[in-house]
PDB file of C-alpha atoms in Angstrom:
ATOM      1  CA  MET A 601     108.176  45.332  76.195  1.00  0.00           C
ATOM      2  CA  PRO A 602     106.162  45.060  79.450  1.00  0.00           C
ATOM      3  CA  ARG A 603     104.646  48.012  80.979  1.00  0.00           C
ATOM      4  CA  TRP A 604     103.074  48.500  84.411  1.00  0.00           C
ATOM      5  CA  LYS A 605     100.834  51.604  85.303  1.00  0.00           C
ATOM      6  CA  LEU A 606      99.528  52.160  88.746  1.00  0.00           C
ATOM      7  CA  THR A 607      97.353  54.807  90.086  1.00  0.00           C
ATOM      8  CA  THR A 608      96.704  55.866  93.682  1.00  0.00           C
ATOM      9  CA  GLU A 609      94.358  58.514  94.931  1.00  0.00           C
ATOM     10  CA  PHE A 610      94.212  60.515  98.098  1.00  0.00           C
ATOM     11  CA  THR A 611      92.986  63.805  99.681  1.00  0.00           C
ATOM     12  CA  PHE A 612      94.274  66.507 101.742  1.00  0.00           C
ATOM     13  CA  ASP A 613      92.719  69.648 103.298  1.00  0.00           C
ATOM     14  CA  SER A 614      94.547  72.954 103.006  1.00  0.00           C
ATOM     15  CA  ALA A 615      94.043  76.677 102.851  1.00  0.00           C
ATOM     16  CA  HIS A 616      95.459  79.072 100.224  1.00  0.00           C
ATOM     17  CA  TYR A 617      95.073  82.326  98.367  1.00  0.00           C
ATOM     18  CA  ILE A 618      96.147  83.392  94.949  1.00  0.00           C
ATOM     19  CA  LYS A 619      98.645  86.481  95.350  1.00  0.00           C
ATOM     20  CA  ASP A 620      97.249  89.436  93.404  1.00  0.00           C
ATOM     21  CA  TYR A 621      94.037  87.627  92.215  1.00  0.00           C
ATOM     22  CA  ASP A 622      91.284  90.066  91.683  1.00  0.00           C
ATOM     23  CA  GLY A 623      88.326  88.129  93.297  1.00  0.00           C
ATOM     24  CA  PRO A 624      87.456  85.696  95.807  1.00  0.00           C
ATOM     25  CA  CYS A 625      90.393  83.413  95.132  1.00  0.00           C
ATOM     26  CA  GLY A 626      92.607  86.128  96.171  1.00  0.00           C
ATOM     27  CA  ARG A 627      91.339  85.869  99.789  1.00  0.00           C
ATOM     28  CA  MET A 628      92.319  82.995 102.123  1.00  0.00           C
ATOM     29  CA  HIS A 629      90.165  79.923 101.603  1.00  0.00           C
ATOM     30  CA  GLY A 630      90.252  76.272 101.835  1.00  0.00           C
ATOM     31  CA  HIS A 631      89.866  73.254  99.607  1.00  0.00           C
ATOM     32  CA  SER A 632      89.698  69.395 100.107  1.00  0.00           C
ATOM     33  CA  TYR A 633      92.134  68.565  97.338  1.00  0.00           C
ATOM     34  CA  ARG A 634      91.884  65.327  95.561  1.00  0.00           C
ATOM     35  CA  VAL A 635      94.977  64.145  94.115  1.00  0.00           C
ATOM     36  CA  GLN A 636      95.653  61.214  91.633  1.00  0.00           C
ATOM     37  CA  VAL A 637      99.306  60.137  90.949  1.00  0.00           C
ATOM     38  CA  GLU A 638      99.814  57.737  88.021  1.00  0.00           C
ATOM     39  CA  ALA A 639     103.171  56.112  87.759  1.00  0.00           C
ATOM     40  CA  THR A 640     104.206  53.997  84.774  1.00  0.00           C
ATOM     41  CA  SER A 641     107.359  51.695  84.276  1.00  0.00           C
ATOM     42  CA  ASN A 642     108.850  49.254  82.026  1.00  0.00           C
ATOM     43  CA  GLN A 643     110.337  47.473  84.918  1.00  0.00           C
ATOM     44  CA  LEU A 644     109.754  46.715  88.608  1.00  0.00           C
ATOM     45  CA  HIS A 645     111.689  48.198  91.335  1.00  0.00           C
ATOM     46  CA  PRO A 646     112.572  47.769  95.130  1.00  0.00           C
ATOM     47  CA  SER A 647     111.481  50.360  97.424  1.00  0.00           C
ATOM     48  CA  GLU A 648     112.769  51.969 100.881  1.00  0.00           C
ATOM     49  CA  HIS A 649     110.335  49.507 102.489  1.00  0.00           C
ATOM     50  CA  CYS A 650     110.761  46.307 100.197  1.00  0.00           C
ATOM     51  CA  PRO A 651     114.226  44.973  98.985  1.00  0.00           C
ATOM     52  CA  HIS A 652     112.700  43.040  96.230  1.00  0.00           C
ATOM     53  CA  PRO A 653     111.999  44.463  92.663  1.00  0.00           C
ATOM     54  CA  VAL A 654     108.273  43.873  92.737  1.00  0.00           C
ATOM     55  CA  MET A 655     106.753  47.297  92.306  1.00  0.00           C
ATOM     56  CA  VAL A 656     106.663  50.299  90.000  1.00  0.00           C
ATOM     57  CA  ALA A 657     106.895  52.601  92.848  1.00  0.00           C
ATOM     58  CA  ASP A 658     105.806  52.404  96.622  1.00  0.00           C
ATOM     59  CA  PHE A 659     102.498  53.734  97.283  1.00  0.00           C
ATOM     60  CA  ARG A 660     103.953  55.337 100.399  1.00  0.00           C
ATOM     61  CA  SER A 661     106.338  57.281  98.207  1.00  0.00           C
ATOM     62  CA  LEU A 662     103.464  58.386  96.018  1.00  0.00           C
ATOM     63  CA  ARG A 663     101.199  59.456  98.880  1.00  0.00           C
ATOM     64  CA  TRP A 664     103.456  61.663 100.773  1.00  0.00           C
ATOM     65  CA  ALA A 665     101.392  64.915 100.301  1.00  0.00           C
ATOM     66  CA  LYS A 666      98.441  63.580 102.299  1.00  0.00           C
ATOM     67  CA  LYS A 667     100.655  63.470 105.443  1.00  0.00           C
ATOM     68  CA  ASP A 668     100.006  66.272 108.038  1.00  0.00           C
ATOM     69  CA  VAL A 669     101.914  69.381 107.389  1.00  0.00           C
ATOM     70  CA  THR A 670     104.034  68.752 110.526  1.00  0.00           C
ATOM     71  CA  LYS A 671     105.158  65.425 109.254  1.00  0.00           C
ATOM     72  CA  GLY A 672     106.272  66.722 105.650  1.00  0.00           C
ATOM     73  CA  GLY A 673     102.991  66.749 104.043  1.00  0.00           C
ATOM     74  CA  LEU A 674     100.415  69.193 102.801  1.00  0.00           C
ATOM     75  CA  ASP A 675      97.489  68.294 104.957  1.00  0.00           C
ATOM     76  CA  HIS A 676      95.997  71.041 107.273  1.00  0.00           C
ATOM     77  CA  GLY A 677      98.597  73.693 106.324  1.00  0.00           C
ATOM     78  CA  VAL A 678      98.399  77.024 104.402  1.00  0.00           C
ATOM     79  CA  LEU A 679      99.907  76.333 101.012  1.00  0.00           C
ATOM     80  CA  ASN A 680     101.293  79.754 100.701  1.00  0.00           C
ATOM     81  CA  GLU A 681     103.601  79.119 103.637  1.00  0.00           C
ATOM     82  CA  ILE A 682     104.637  75.623 102.523  1.00  0.00           C
ATOM     83  CA  LEU A 683     105.289  75.851  98.953  1.00  0.00           C
ATOM     84  CA  PRO A 684     108.605  77.429  97.823  1.00  0.00           C
ATOM     85  CA  PRO A 685     108.094  81.021  96.340  1.00  0.00           C
ATOM     86  CA  GLU A 686     108.545  79.703  92.610  1.00  0.00           C
ATOM     87  CA  TYR A 687     105.216  77.652  93.109  1.00  0.00           C
ATOM     88  CA  GLU A 688     101.943  79.940  93.226  1.00  0.00           C
ATOM     89  CA  THR A 689      99.145  78.265  94.745  1.00  0.00           C
ATOM     90  CA  THR A 690      97.035  77.701  91.713  1.00  0.00           C
ATOM     91  CA  ALA A 691      95.824  74.165  90.944  1.00  0.00           C
ATOM     92  CA  GLU A 692      98.413  74.022  88.115  1.00  0.00           C
ATOM     93  CA  MET A 693     101.290  74.909  90.324  1.00  0.00           C
ATOM     94  CA  ILE A 694     100.194  72.746  93.133  1.00  0.00           C
ATOM     95  CA  ALA A 695     100.256  69.728  90.718  1.00  0.00           C
ATOM     96  CA  LYS A 696     103.562  70.652  89.529  1.00  0.00           C
ATOM     97  CA  TYR A 697     104.928  70.850  92.974  1.00  0.00           C
ATOM     98  CA  ILE A 698     103.654  67.457  93.846  1.00  0.00           C
ATOM     99  CA  TYR A 699     105.028  66.204  90.729  1.00  0.00           C
ATOM    100  CA  ASP A 700     108.355  67.599  91.377  1.00  0.00           C
ATOM    101  CA  VAL A 701     108.620  66.363  94.941  1.00  0.00           C
ATOM    102  CA  THR A 702     107.243  62.882  94.087  1.00  0.00           C
ATOM    103  CA  LYS A 703     109.670  62.528  91.123  1.00  0.00           C
ATOM    104  CA  LYS A 704     112.461  62.667  93.681  1.00  0.00           C
ATOM    105  CA  ARG A 705     110.971  59.802  95.725  1.00  0.00           C
ATOM    106  CA  VAL A 706     110.555  57.342  92.906  1.00  0.00           C
ATOM    107  CA  PRO A 707     112.993  55.139  91.069  1.00  0.00           C
ATOM    108  CA  GLU A 708     114.745  56.501  87.887  1.00  0.00           C
ATOM    109  CA  GLY A 709     112.676  55.861  84.798  1.00  0.00           C
ATOM    110  CA  VAL A 710     109.210  55.921  86.337  1.00  0.00           C
ATOM    111  CA  LYS A 711     107.052  58.227  84.481  1.00  0.00           C
ATOM    112  CA  LEU A 712     104.621  60.228  86.447  1.00  0.00           C
ATOM    113  CA  LYS A 713     101.253  62.151  85.952  1.00  0.00           C
ATOM    114  CA  VAL A 714      99.764  64.079  88.697  1.00  0.00           C
ATOM    115  CA  ARG A 715      96.106  65.159  88.605  1.00  0.00           C
ATOM    116  CA  VAL A 716      94.876  67.696  91.262  1.00  0.00           C
ATOM    117  CA  SER A 717      91.025  68.630  91.791  1.00  0.00           C
ATOM    118  CA  GLU A 718      90.108  71.683  93.943  1.00  0.00           C
ATOM    119  CA  THR A 719      86.483  70.931  93.481  1.00  0.00           C
ATOM    120  CA  THR A 720      84.257  68.025  92.073  1.00  0.00           C
ATOM    121  CA  ASN A 721      84.147  69.508  88.625  1.00  0.00           C
ATOM    122  CA  SER A 722      87.617  71.301  88.282  1.00  0.00           C
ATOM    123  CA  TRP A 723      90.893  69.679  87.927  1.00  0.00           C
ATOM    124  CA  VAL A 724      94.350  69.901  86.204  1.00  0.00           C
ATOM    125  CA  GLU A 725      96.803  67.240  85.120  1.00  0.00           C
ATOM    126  CA  TYR A 726     100.755  67.658  84.989  1.00  0.00           C
ATOM    127  CA  GLU A 727     103.252  65.512  83.539  1.00  0.00           C
ATOM    128  CA  ASP A 728     106.727  66.084  82.098  1.00  0.00           C
ATOM    129  CA  ASP A 729     107.471  64.347  78.528  1.00  0.00           C
ATOM    130  CA  ASP A 730     111.139  64.636  79.158  1.00  0.00           C
ATOM    131  CA  SER A 731     111.002  62.263  82.314  1.00  0.00           C
TER     132      SER A 731
END
C-alpha cells in the first residue's frame, strides 16, 4: 500500500509562564518556538484551496500556528491567554494543543506527529496512536 509522509517546519514567538512552577519558568518569559508537523497518509486528498486529490494535507492547514495571534495563530501572543485552561503552557501541552487543533484541519485518516522546540537543545514530540 502506498504511503506519503510530509513534514513542514515553522517558528513563532510567544510569551508564557508555567503556573505554580517554582523557578524561572514560573515567571513570564518568551521563546522562539520551532515546530515540526509530520503528516502521513495512505491516500492523497483535496484541500480547501485545491479541489484535486493531490496532497496528504495542505501546508497552509499544517502551519496555522505561525500566524499572528490576531489572525488565529500563536505568534506574538501570551500563550497563557490563548490556550484553553486544560492546556498548561509546558512544551508537552503546547505540542498537544497544536496537534489537537491541526487534527481538525486535515482530512480524516491523516496521521500527525507534532514536535515543539523551546530551545535549540530541548524538544518534545506528540502523536496519538489512536488517530
